[in-house]
mmCIF file of C-alpha atoms and ligand atoms in Angstrom:
data_model
loop_
_atom_site.group_PDB
_atom_site.id
_atom_site.type_symbol
_atom_site.label_atom_id
_atom_site.label_comp_id
_atom_site.label_asym_id
_atom_site.label_seq_id
_atom_site.Cartn_x
_atom_site.Cartn_y
_atom_site.Cartn_z
ATOM 1 C CA MET A 55 -50.895 0.655 43.825
ATOM 2 C CA ALA A 56 -54.335 -0.815 43.343
ATOM 3 C CA ARG A 57 -54.531 -3.186 40.386
ATOM 4 C CA GLN A 58 -55.259 -1.081 37.297
ATOM 5 C CA SER A 59 -57.881 -2.379 34.923
ATOM 6 C CA MET A 60 -55.956 -0.902 32.017
ATOM 7 C CA LEU A 61 -52.492 0.673 32.431
ATOM 8 C CA ARG A 62 -52.446 4.084 30.744
ATOM 9 C CA VAL A 63 -48.962 4.710 29.407
ATOM 10 C CA ALA A 64 -47.113 7.837 28.312
ATOM 11 C CA VAL A 65 -44.441 6.972 25.752
ATOM 12 C CA VAL A 66 -41.633 9.465 25.885
ATOM 13 C CA GLY A 67 -39.716 9.618 22.605
ATOM 14 C CA ALA A 68 -41.581 9.099 19.327
ATOM 15 C CA GLY A 69 -38.563 7.937 17.243
ATOM 16 C CA ARG A 70 -38.198 4.466 15.756
ATOM 17 C CA MET A 71 -38.138 2.640 19.124
ATOM 18 C CA GLY A 72 -40.876 4.724 20.733
ATOM 19 C CA ALA A 73 -43.144 4.437 17.757
ATOM 20 C CA ASP A 74 -42.582 0.690 17.707
ATOM 21 C CA HIS A 75 -43.489 0.477 21.401
ATOM 22 C CA VAL A 76 -46.656 2.455 20.786
ATOM 23 C CA ARG A 77 -47.678 -0.070 18.092
ATOM 24 C CA ARG A 78 -46.749 -2.907 20.421
ATOM 25 C CA ILE A 79 -48.840 -1.601 23.342
ATOM 26 C CA GLN A 80 -51.810 -0.865 21.113
ATOM 27 C CA GLU A 81 -51.730 -3.952 18.865
ATOM 28 C CA VAL A 82 -49.653 -6.752 20.363
ATOM 29 C CA ILE A 83 -49.781 -6.923 24.109
ATOM 30 C CA SER A 84 -52.655 -6.750 26.603
ATOM 31 C CA GLY A 85 -53.513 -4.754 29.652
ATOM 32 C CA ALA A 86 -52.243 -1.300 28.560
ATOM 33 C CA ARG A 87 -53.011 1.472 26.147
ATOM 34 C CA VAL A 88 -51.105 4.568 25.164
ATOM 35 C CA THR A 89 -52.673 7.812 26.334
ATOM 36 C CA ALA A 90 -49.720 10.152 25.750
ATOM 37 C CA VAL A 91 -46.886 10.442 23.239
ATOM 38 C CA VAL A 92 -44.054 12.858 23.968
ATOM 39 C CA ASP A 93 -41.423 14.170 21.663
ATOM 40 C CA VAL A 94 -39.405 17.374 21.476
ATOM 41 C CA ASP A 95 -40.470 17.381 17.780
ATOM 42 C CA ALA A 96 -44.136 18.378 18.105
ATOM 43 C CA GLU A 97 -44.948 17.162 14.560
ATOM 44 C CA ARG A 98 -43.488 13.716 15.292
ATOM 45 C CA ALA A 99 -45.369 13.457 18.583
ATOM 46 C CA LYS A 100 -48.624 14.371 16.846
ATOM 47 C CA ALA A 101 -48.029 11.932 13.960
ATOM 48 C CA VAL A 102 -47.494 9.004 16.324
ATOM 49 C CA ALA A 103 -50.256 10.039 18.799
ATOM 50 C CA ALA A 104 -52.708 10.319 15.836
ATOM 51 C CA ARG A 105 -52.347 6.539 15.347
ATOM 52 C CA VAL A 106 -54.066 5.924 18.683
ATOM 53 C CA ASP A 107 -57.651 6.943 19.598
ATOM 54 C CA GLY A 108 -57.790 9.255 22.621
ATOM 55 C CA CYS A 109 -54.026 9.752 22.734
ATOM 56 C CA THR A 110 -52.615 13.250 23.377
ATOM 57 C CA ALA A 111 -49.331 14.548 21.989
ATOM 58 C CA TYR A 112 -46.894 16.530 24.155
ATOM 59 C CA THR A 113 -43.481 18.068 23.823
ATOM 60 C CA ASP A 114 -42.733 18.134 27.543
ATOM 61 C CA PRO A 115 -42.549 14.878 29.481
ATOM 62 C CA VAL A 116 -43.220 16.706 32.807
ATOM 63 C CA VAL A 117 -46.515 17.951 31.434
ATOM 64 C CA ALA A 118 -47.471 14.573 30.035
ATOM 65 C CA MET A 119 -46.678 12.851 33.359
ATOM 66 C CA ALA A 120 -48.974 15.325 35.197
ATOM 67 C CA ALA A 121 -51.961 14.284 33.004
ATOM 68 C CA ALA A 122 -54.761 12.591 34.865
ATOM 69 C CA ASP A 123 -54.843 9.731 32.271
ATOM 70 C CA VAL A 124 -51.190 8.676 32.813
ATOM 71 C CA ASP A 125 -50.336 5.807 35.157
ATOM 72 C CA ALA A 126 -46.941 4.756 33.886
ATOM 73 C CA VAL A 127 -44.166 5.891 31.620
ATOM 74 C CA LEU A 128 -42.110 4.214 28.875
ATOM 75 C CA VAL A 129 -38.991 6.188 28.140
ATOM 76 C CA ALA A 130 -37.688 5.681 24.580
ATOM 77 C CA SER A 131 -36.057 9.080 23.999
ATOM 78 C CA PRO A 132 -32.310 9.443 23.359
ATOM 79 C CA GLY A 133 -30.137 8.463 26.333
ATOM 80 C CA PRO A 134 -29.129 12.023 27.334
ATOM 81 C CA ALA A 135 -32.818 12.809 28.003
ATOM 82 C CA HIS A 136 -33.367 9.851 30.276
ATOM 83 C CA GLU A 137 -32.216 11.294 33.637
ATOM 84 C CA ALA A 138 -34.638 14.180 33.510
ATOM 85 C CA ALA A 139 -37.526 11.909 32.396
ATOM 86 C CA LEU A 140 -36.766 9.385 35.145
ATOM 87 C CA LEU A 141 -36.521 12.065 37.905
ATOM 88 C CA ALA A 142 -39.846 13.546 36.631
ATOM 89 C CA ALA A 143 -41.485 10.104 36.815
ATOM 90 C CA PHE A 144 -40.072 9.581 40.359
ATOM 91 C CA ALA A 145 -41.444 12.979 41.391
ATOM 92 C CA ARG A 146 -44.911 11.629 40.552
ATOM 93 C CA ASP A 147 -44.120 8.071 41.826
ATOM 94 C CA LEU A 148 -44.901 6.652 38.403
ATOM 95 C CA PRO A 149 -43.537 3.226 37.324
ATOM 96 C CA VAL A 150 -41.125 3.368 34.385
ATOM 97 C CA LEU A 151 -39.866 1.086 31.645
ATOM 98 C CA CYS A 152 -36.666 2.846 30.506
ATOM 99 C CA GLU A 153 -35.015 1.834 27.280
ATOM 100 C CA LYS A 154 -31.290 1.282 27.565
ATOM 101 C CA PRO A 155 -29.135 3.108 28.383
ATOM 102 C CA LEU A 156 -30.492 4.048 31.802
ATOM 103 C CA THR A 157 -28.380 7.141 31.342
ATOM 104 C CA PRO A 158 -25.319 7.760 29.214
ATOM 105 C CA ASP A 159 -22.763 7.807 32.032
ATOM 106 C CA ALA A 160 -22.141 6.401 35.503
ATOM 107 C CA ALA A 161 -22.458 9.704 37.416
ATOM 108 C CA SER A 162 -25.965 10.421 36.089
ATOM 109 C CA ALA A 163 -26.941 6.732 36.602
ATOM 110 C CA LEU A 164 -25.826 7.065 40.212
ATOM 111 C CA ARG A 165 -28.047 10.099 40.652
ATOM 112 C CA VAL A 166 -30.997 8.042 39.297
ATOM 113 C CA LEU A 167 -30.194 5.216 41.723
ATOM 114 C CA GLU A 168 -30.065 7.710 44.605
ATOM 115 C CA ALA A 169 -33.406 9.207 43.622
ATOM 116 C CA GLU A 170 -35.003 5.776 43.319
ATOM 117 C CA GLN A 171 -33.681 4.796 46.753
ATOM 118 C CA LYS A 172 -35.340 7.853 48.203
ATOM 119 C CA LEU A 173 -38.652 6.436 47.051
ATOM 120 C CA GLY A 174 -37.830 3.356 49.133
ATOM 121 C CA ARG A 175 -38.786 0.869 46.447
ATOM 122 C CA ARG A 176 -37.932 0.001 42.872
ATOM 123 C CA ARG A 177 -39.750 2.013 40.209
ATOM 124 C CA VAL A 178 -37.666 1.338 37.076
ATOM 125 C CA GLN A 179 -37.330 -1.629 34.744
ATOM 126 C CA VAL A 180 -34.485 -1.110 32.284
ATOM 127 C CA GLY A 181 -35.029 -2.179 28.707
ATOM 128 C CA PHE A 182 -32.284 -4.754 28.297
ATOM 129 C CA MET A 183 -34.587 -6.838 26.073
ATOM 130 C CA ARG A 184 -32.189 -9.698 25.484
ATOM 131 C CA ARG A 185 -33.151 -10.996 28.942
ATOM 132 C CA TYR A 186 -36.614 -11.680 27.457
ATOM 133 C CA ASP A 187 -35.359 -13.388 24.303
ATOM 134 C CA ALA A 188 -36.393 -17.052 24.181
ATOM 135 C CA GLU A 189 -32.879 -18.357 23.352
ATOM 136 C CA TYR A 190 -31.084 -16.191 25.945
ATOM 137 C CA THR A 191 -33.631 -17.133 28.551
ATOM 138 C CA LYS A 192 -33.015 -20.821 27.813
ATOM 139 C CA LEU A 193 -29.258 -20.222 28.078
ATOM 140 C CA ALA A 194 -29.628 -18.526 31.416
ATOM 141 C CA ARG A 195 -31.800 -21.312 32.690
ATOM 142 C CA LEU A 196 -29.309 -23.942 31.599
ATOM 143 C CA LEU A 197 -26.409 -22.151 33.222
ATOM 144 C CA GLY A 198 -28.526 -21.798 36.362
ATOM 145 C CA THR A 199 -28.917 -25.591 36.624
ATOM 146 C CA GLY A 200 -25.136 -25.925 36.986
ATOM 147 C CA GLN A 201 -25.113 -28.907 34.552
ATOM 148 C CA LEU A 202 -22.387 -27.278 32.433
ATOM 149 C CA GLY A 203 -20.261 -26.398 35.448
ATOM 150 C CA ARG A 204 -18.507 -23.038 36.052
ATOM 151 C CA PRO A 205 -18.541 -20.596 33.120
ATOM 152 C CA LEU A 206 -15.061 -19.732 32.053
ATOM 153 C CA LEU A 207 -15.402 -17.768 28.775
ATOM 154 C CA VAL A 208 -18.167 -16.084 26.752
ATOM 155 C CA HIS A 209 -17.789 -15.346 23.082
ATOM 156 C CA HIS A 210 -20.231 -12.680 21.851
ATOM 157 C CA ARG A 211 -20.763 -11.552 18.281
ATOM 158 C CA HIS A 212 -22.754 -8.371 17.707
ATOM 159 C CA ARG A 213 -23.201 -7.259 14.090
ATOM 160 C CA ASN A 214 -25.331 -4.484 12.616
ATOM 161 C CA VAL A 215 -25.890 -3.875 8.924
ATOM 162 C CA ALA A 216 -24.875 -0.208 8.994
ATOM 163 C CA SER A 217 -24.293 2.410 11.640
ATOM 164 C CA PRO A 218 -26.760 5.336 11.795
ATOM 165 C CA PRO A 219 -25.537 8.756 10.685
ATOM 166 C CA GLY A 220 -23.420 10.522 13.284
ATOM 167 C CA TRP A 221 -22.180 7.387 14.983
ATOM 168 C CA THR A 222 -18.891 7.682 16.865
ATOM 169 C CA SER A 223 -16.441 4.937 17.888
ATOM 170 C CA ASP A 224 -17.483 5.380 21.514
ATOM 171 C CA MET A 225 -21.062 4.553 20.621
ATOM 172 C CA LEU A 226 -20.087 1.029 19.509
ATOM 173 C CA ILE A 227 -19.502 0.499 23.145
ATOM 174 C CA THR A 228 -22.114 2.692 24.813
ATOM 175 C CA ASP A 229 -24.963 1.823 22.470
ATOM 176 C CA SER A 230 -24.157 -1.668 21.324
ATOM 177 C CA VAL A 231 -21.680 -3.474 23.593
ATOM 178 C CA ALA A 232 -23.899 -2.226 26.537
ATOM 179 C CA HIS A 233 -26.038 -5.238 25.698
ATOM 180 C CA GLU A 234 -23.210 -7.736 25.970
ATOM 181 C CA ILE A 235 -22.085 -6.096 29.218
ATOM 182 C CA ASP A 236 -25.558 -6.620 30.614
ATOM 183 C CA VAL A 237 -25.950 -10.126 29.225
ATOM 184 C CA THR A 238 -22.511 -11.214 30.634
ATOM 185 C CA ARG A 239 -23.398 -9.851 34.103
ATOM 186 C CA TRP A 240 -26.806 -11.506 33.961
ATOM 187 C CA LEU A 241 -25.732 -14.912 32.622
ATOM 188 C CA LEU A 242 -22.750 -15.168 34.963
ATOM 189 C CA GLY A 243 -24.140 -13.307 37.984
ATOM 190 C CA GLN A 244 -20.852 -11.381 38.220
ATOM 191 C CA GLU A 245 -19.952 -7.779 37.824
ATOM 192 C CA ILE A 246 -17.552 -6.620 35.061
ATOM 193 C CA THR A 247 -14.317 -5.566 36.668
ATOM 194 C CA ALA A 248 -12.113 -4.435 33.760
ATOM 195 C CA VAL A 249 -12.363 -3.714 30.061
ATOM 196 C CA THR A 250 -9.789 -3.797 27.228
ATOM 197 C CA VAL A 251 -10.557 -2.794 23.631
ATOM 198 C CA LEU A 252 -8.604 -3.959 20.651
ATOM 199 C CA ARG A 253 -8.774 -2.012 17.384
ATOM 200 C CA PRO A 254 -8.497 -4.082 14.185
ATOM 201 C CA SER A 255 -8.012 -2.348 10.855
ATOM 202 C CA PRO A 256 -11.388 -0.648 10.307
ATOM 203 C CA THR A 257 -13.659 -1.702 7.494
ATOM 204 C CA ALA A 258 -13.601 0.494 4.380
ATOM 205 C CA ASN A 259 -17.449 0.356 4.615
ATOM 206 C CA ALA A 260 -17.593 2.463 7.829
ATOM 207 C CA PRO A 261 -17.765 6.219 7.686
ATOM 208 C CA ASP A 262 -14.386 7.936 8.011
ATOM 209 C CA ASP A 263 -12.806 7.816 11.452
ATOM 210 C CA LEU A 264 -15.151 5.195 12.791
ATOM 211 C CA GLN A 265 -13.269 2.423 14.591
ATOM 212 C CA ASP A 266 -15.342 -0.470 13.346
ATOM 213 C CA PRO A 267 -15.074 -3.355 14.177
ATOM 214 C CA GLN A 268 -13.733 -3.485 17.750
ATOM 215 C CA LEU A 269 -12.862 -6.444 19.973
ATOM 216 C CA VAL A 270 -13.896 -5.699 23.520
ATOM 217 C CA VAL A 271 -12.636 -7.922 26.295
ATOM 218 C CA LEU A 272 -14.556 -7.926 29.617
ATOM 219 C CA GLU A 273 -13.153 -9.443 32.780
ATOM 220 C CA THR A 274 -15.607 -10.491 35.521
ATOM 221 C CA ALA A 275 -15.417 -10.550 39.279
ATOM 222 C CA GLY A 276 -15.379 -14.357 39.274
ATOM 223 C CA GLY A 277 -12.372 -14.551 36.891
ATOM 224 C CA ALA A 278 -14.314 -15.293 33.662
ATOM 225 C CA ILE A 279 -13.496 -13.514 30.415
ATOM 226 C CA ALA A 280 -15.982 -12.391 27.771
ATOM 227 C CA ASP A 281 -14.951 -11.229 24.298
ATOM 228 C CA VAL A 282 -17.217 -9.164 22.216
ATOM 229 C CA GLU A 283 -16.883 -8.679 18.433
ATOM 230 C CA ILE A 284 -18.771 -5.508 17.729
ATOM 231 C CA PHE A 285 -19.100 -4.772 14.047
ATOM 232 C CA VAL A 286 -21.763 -2.187 13.195
ATOM 233 C CA ASN A 287 -21.179 -1.875 9.396
ATOM 234 C CA CYS A 288 -20.976 -5.548 8.512
ATOM 235 C CA GLY A 289 -23.338 -4.933 5.585
ATOM 236 C CA PHE A 290 -25.013 -8.305 5.434
ATOM 237 C CA GLY A 291 -27.390 -8.581 8.365
ATOM 238 C CA TYR A 292 -28.143 -8.195 12.062
ATOM 239 C CA GLN A 293 -26.509 -10.943 14.125
ATOM 240 C CA VAL A 294 -26.294 -11.350 17.869
ATOM 241 C CA GLN A 295 -24.761 -14.588 19.106
ATOM 242 C CA ALA A 296 -23.236 -15.873 22.276
ATOM 243 C CA GLU A 297 -21.375 -19.034 23.278
ATOM 244 C CA VAL A 298 -20.670 -19.729 26.968
ATOM 245 C CA VAL A 299 -17.755 -22.090 27.530
ATOM 246 C CA CYS A 300 -17.971 -23.907 30.871
ATOM 247 C CA GLU A 301 -15.969 -26.536 32.726
ATOM 248 C CA ARG A 302 -18.164 -29.360 31.409
ATOM 249 C CA GLY A 303 -19.475 -28.106 28.131
ATOM 250 C CA THR A 304 -20.583 -25.172 26.055
ATOM 251 C CA ALA A 305 -23.890 -23.592 25.060
ATOM 252 C CA ARG A 306 -24.492 -21.280 22.155
ATOM 253 C CA VAL A 307 -27.415 -19.071 21.036
ATOM 254 C CA GLY A 308 -28.278 -16.779 18.154
ATOM 255 C CA ASP A 309 -27.362 -18.960 15.193
ATOM 256 C CA GLY A 310 -30.709 -18.071 13.625
ATOM 257 C CA HIS A 311 -31.373 -21.506 12.146
ATOM 258 C CA ALA A 312 -35.130 -21.301 12.626
ATOM 259 C CA MET A 313 -35.582 -22.479 9.026
ATOM 260 C CA VAL A 314 -33.015 -23.896 6.651
ATOM 261 C CA THR A 315 -33.922 -24.182 2.954
ATOM 262 C CA HIS A 316 -32.394 -26.466 0.345
ATOM 263 C CA MET A 317 -32.771 -25.437 -3.275
ATOM 264 C CA ALA A 318 -30.969 -25.450 -6.561
ATOM 265 C CA GLY A 319 -27.845 -27.032 -5.168
ATOM 266 C CA ARG A 320 -27.521 -24.753 -2.193
ATOM 267 C CA TRP A 321 -28.727 -24.635 1.372
ATOM 268 C CA GLY A 322 -29.312 -21.618 3.669
ATOM 269 C CA GLY A 323 -31.618 -19.305 5.498
ATOM 270 C CA THR A 324 -32.306 -15.657 5.992
ATOM 271 C CA ILE A 325 -30.600 -13.182 8.313
ATOM 272 C CA ALA A 326 -32.668 -10.511 10.169
ATOM 273 C CA GLN A 327 -31.758 -6.992 9.101
ATOM 274 C CA ASP A 328 -32.194 -5.161 12.376
ATOM 275 C CA TYR A 329 -32.975 -5.449 16.090
ATOM 276 C CA LEU A 330 -36.642 -4.662 15.809
ATOM 277 C CA GLU A 331 -36.963 -7.735 13.640
ATOM 278 C CA ARG A 332 -34.525 -10.051 15.496
ATOM 279 C CA PHE A 333 -35.793 -9.156 18.955
ATOM 280 C CA ALA A 334 -39.430 -8.490 18.127
ATOM 281 C CA ALA A 335 -40.733 -11.284 20.331
ATOM 282 C CA ALA A 336 -38.330 -10.317 23.149
ATOM 283 C CA TYR A 337 -39.594 -6.714 23.076
ATOM 284 C CA ASP A 338 -43.175 -8.048 23.242
ATOM 285 C CA ARG A 339 -42.390 -10.217 26.204
ATOM 286 C CA GLU A 340 -40.474 -7.412 27.918
ATOM 287 C CA VAL A 341 -43.251 -4.846 27.610
ATOM 288 C CA GLN A 342 -45.952 -7.442 28.501
ATOM 289 C CA ALA A 343 -43.942 -8.377 31.652
ATOM 290 C CA TRP A 344 -43.657 -4.689 32.602
ATOM 291 C CA VAL A 345 -47.387 -4.099 32.111
ATOM 292 C CA ASP A 346 -48.343 -7.252 34.054
ATOM 293 C CA THR A 347 -46.027 -6.582 36.975
ATOM 294 C CA THR A 348 -46.900 -2.867 37.108
ATOM 295 C CA ARG A 349 -50.592 -3.684 37.248
ATOM 296 C CA ARG A 350 -49.841 -5.920 40.246
ATOM 297 C CA GLY A 351 -47.842 -3.070 41.859
ATOM 298 C CA GLU A 352 -44.598 -4.843 41.374
ATOM 299 C CA VAL A 353 -41.305 -4.057 39.633
ATOM 300 C CA THR A 354 -39.174 -6.885 38.239
ATOM 301 C CA GLY A 355 -36.587 -7.318 35.386
ATOM 302 C CA PRO A 356 -33.339 -5.393 34.943
ATOM 303 C CA SER A 357 -33.035 -2.802 37.592
ATOM 304 C CA ALA A 358 -31.606 0.707 37.855
ATOM 305 C CA TRP A 359 -28.593 -0.983 39.435
ATOM 306 C CA ASP A 360 -28.163 -3.091 36.284
ATOM 307 C CA GLY A 361 -28.373 0.122 34.242
ATOM 308 C CA TYR A 362 -25.796 1.845 36.440
ATOM 309 C CA ALA A 363 -23.396 -1.197 36.330
ATOM 310 C CA ALA A 364 -23.628 -1.236 32.521
ATOM 311 C CA ALA A 365 -22.978 2.529 32.345
ATOM 312 C CA ALA A 366 -19.932 2.125 34.598
ATOM 313 C CA ALA A 367 -18.558 -0.739 32.432
ATOM 314 C CA CYS A 368 -19.253 1.275 29.279
ATOM 315 C CA GLU A 369 -17.448 4.222 30.723
ATOM 316 C CA ALA A 370 -14.372 1.997 31.411
ATOM 317 C CA GLY A 371 -14.752 0.671 27.868
ATOM 318 C CA VAL A 372 -14.670 4.113 26.270
ATOM 319 C CA ARG A 373 -11.596 4.996 28.359
ATOM 320 C CA ALA A 374 -9.966 1.682 27.283
ATOM 321 C CA LEU A 375 -10.736 2.520 23.640
ATOM 322 C CA THR A 376 -9.356 6.041 23.869
ATOM 323 C CA ASP A 377 -6.262 5.224 25.956
ATOM 324 C CA GLY A 378 -5.523 1.835 24.421
ATOM 325 C CA VAL A 379 -5.071 0.194 27.866
ATOM 326 C CA ARG A 380 -6.867 -2.247 30.101
ATOM 327 C CA THR A 381 -9.199 -0.119 32.284
ATOM 328 C CA GLU A 382 -10.737 -1.178 35.606
ATOM 329 C CA VAL A 383 -14.439 -0.499 36.210
ATOM 330 C CA GLU A 384 -15.195 1.752 39.114
ATOM 331 C CA LEU A 385 -18.367 0.571 40.721
ATOM 332 C CA ALA A 386 -20.185 2.035 43.815
ATOM 333 C CA GLU A 387 -21.322 -0.269 46.541
ATOM 334 C CA ARG A 388 -24.530 -2.070 45.671
ATOM 335 C CA PRO A 389 -27.385 -0.547 47.732
ATOM 336 C CA PRO A 390 -29.650 -2.953 49.678
ATOM 337 C CA LEU A 391 -32.678 -1.985 47.508
ATOM 338 C CA TYR A 392 -31.055 -3.898 44.624
ATOM 339 C CA GLY A 393 -30.500 -7.128 46.516
HETATM 340 C C1 ISE B 681 -29.197 -0.276 19.254
HETATM 341 O O1 ISE B 681 -29.406 0.938 20.005
HETATM 342 C C2 ISE B 681 -29.676 -1.401 20.070
HETATM 343 O O2 ISE B 681 -29.999 -1.319 21.188
HETATM 344 C C3 ISE B 681 -29.528 -2.696 19.345
HETATM 345 O O3 ISE B 681 -29.991 -3.789 20.152
HETATM 346 C C4 ISE B 681 -28.100 -2.900 19.075
HETATM 347 O O4 ISE B 681 -27.889 -4.074 18.376
HETATM 348 C C5 ISE B 681 -27.521 -1.769 18.244
HETATM 349 O O5 ISE B 681 -26.184 -1.965 17.950
HETATM 350 C C6 ISE B 681 -27.771 -0.446 18.930
HETATM 351 O O6 ISE B 681 -27.368 0.588 18.108
#
């Protein structure tokens, strides 16, 4: 693709995440503008499109992608709609930034992988934004130097203030722990091979029947173990933390001690209340990186393979939660396109 002077982006999905990406593209990052907003809810699409000069609202992603003023697609619709949007983008050979999950299950993710391979080159960057967070990037770099030695354990904590209406116990894994699955694979450079889920007594603050919190144990191909506390109705704040324990030391991120105040006999700080706040800078870097590489005709960042591997591990996680047993991850062979 010739270098675009300004990347013209169709944002598919005008919910909270999609609307935030529209704002980001228009107001924060450079090199792109939003020319189309798509949502099954026509009023919602219109309301978000109206915030941007010259932006058209659509209800059908296929129609939006056929528009002459669309060069690239940012998919931020609910997970079950991703496969159709991705295949439509591939049919037009458009580059895509696809919010996680790539798709909700391994079989549909595999179909996406197959379709991308038919194009003969990568077209998708998956929105695992933690890979763009300053602290996580620093941690990855440190592990990469080998100074700490071989990673043995990872302790993750992932807490949300409250779960959205309609949340199910499976979604703690598919929507939330999906991030820790990706981060563990990325930091350690190893696939997840098996998942076990322990079910502590649920908090009284979760809706009925929601298994919250959960303790998810991930085994990796190199023999490391990662544990994930996922607690989506903790009530007090949004916290995402990780500590990697290696042979010669440990490294920890996410303590959120950017500012500590001392006042009236107490000390403390503030806790972010949601991911749009905690990861704002990471989202900015992620979308800027996508725009920059796309304008150069390149695709970098988390790949469709990463999206598929996360979906496969999530699927094992959901089975482990349901059956109460350690469950092995079934992974297809990694195609050459994904290195
Ligand atoms: C949400 O979909 C996200 O992706 C957030 O990063 C995560 O913290 C949250 O638990 C999910 O529901």
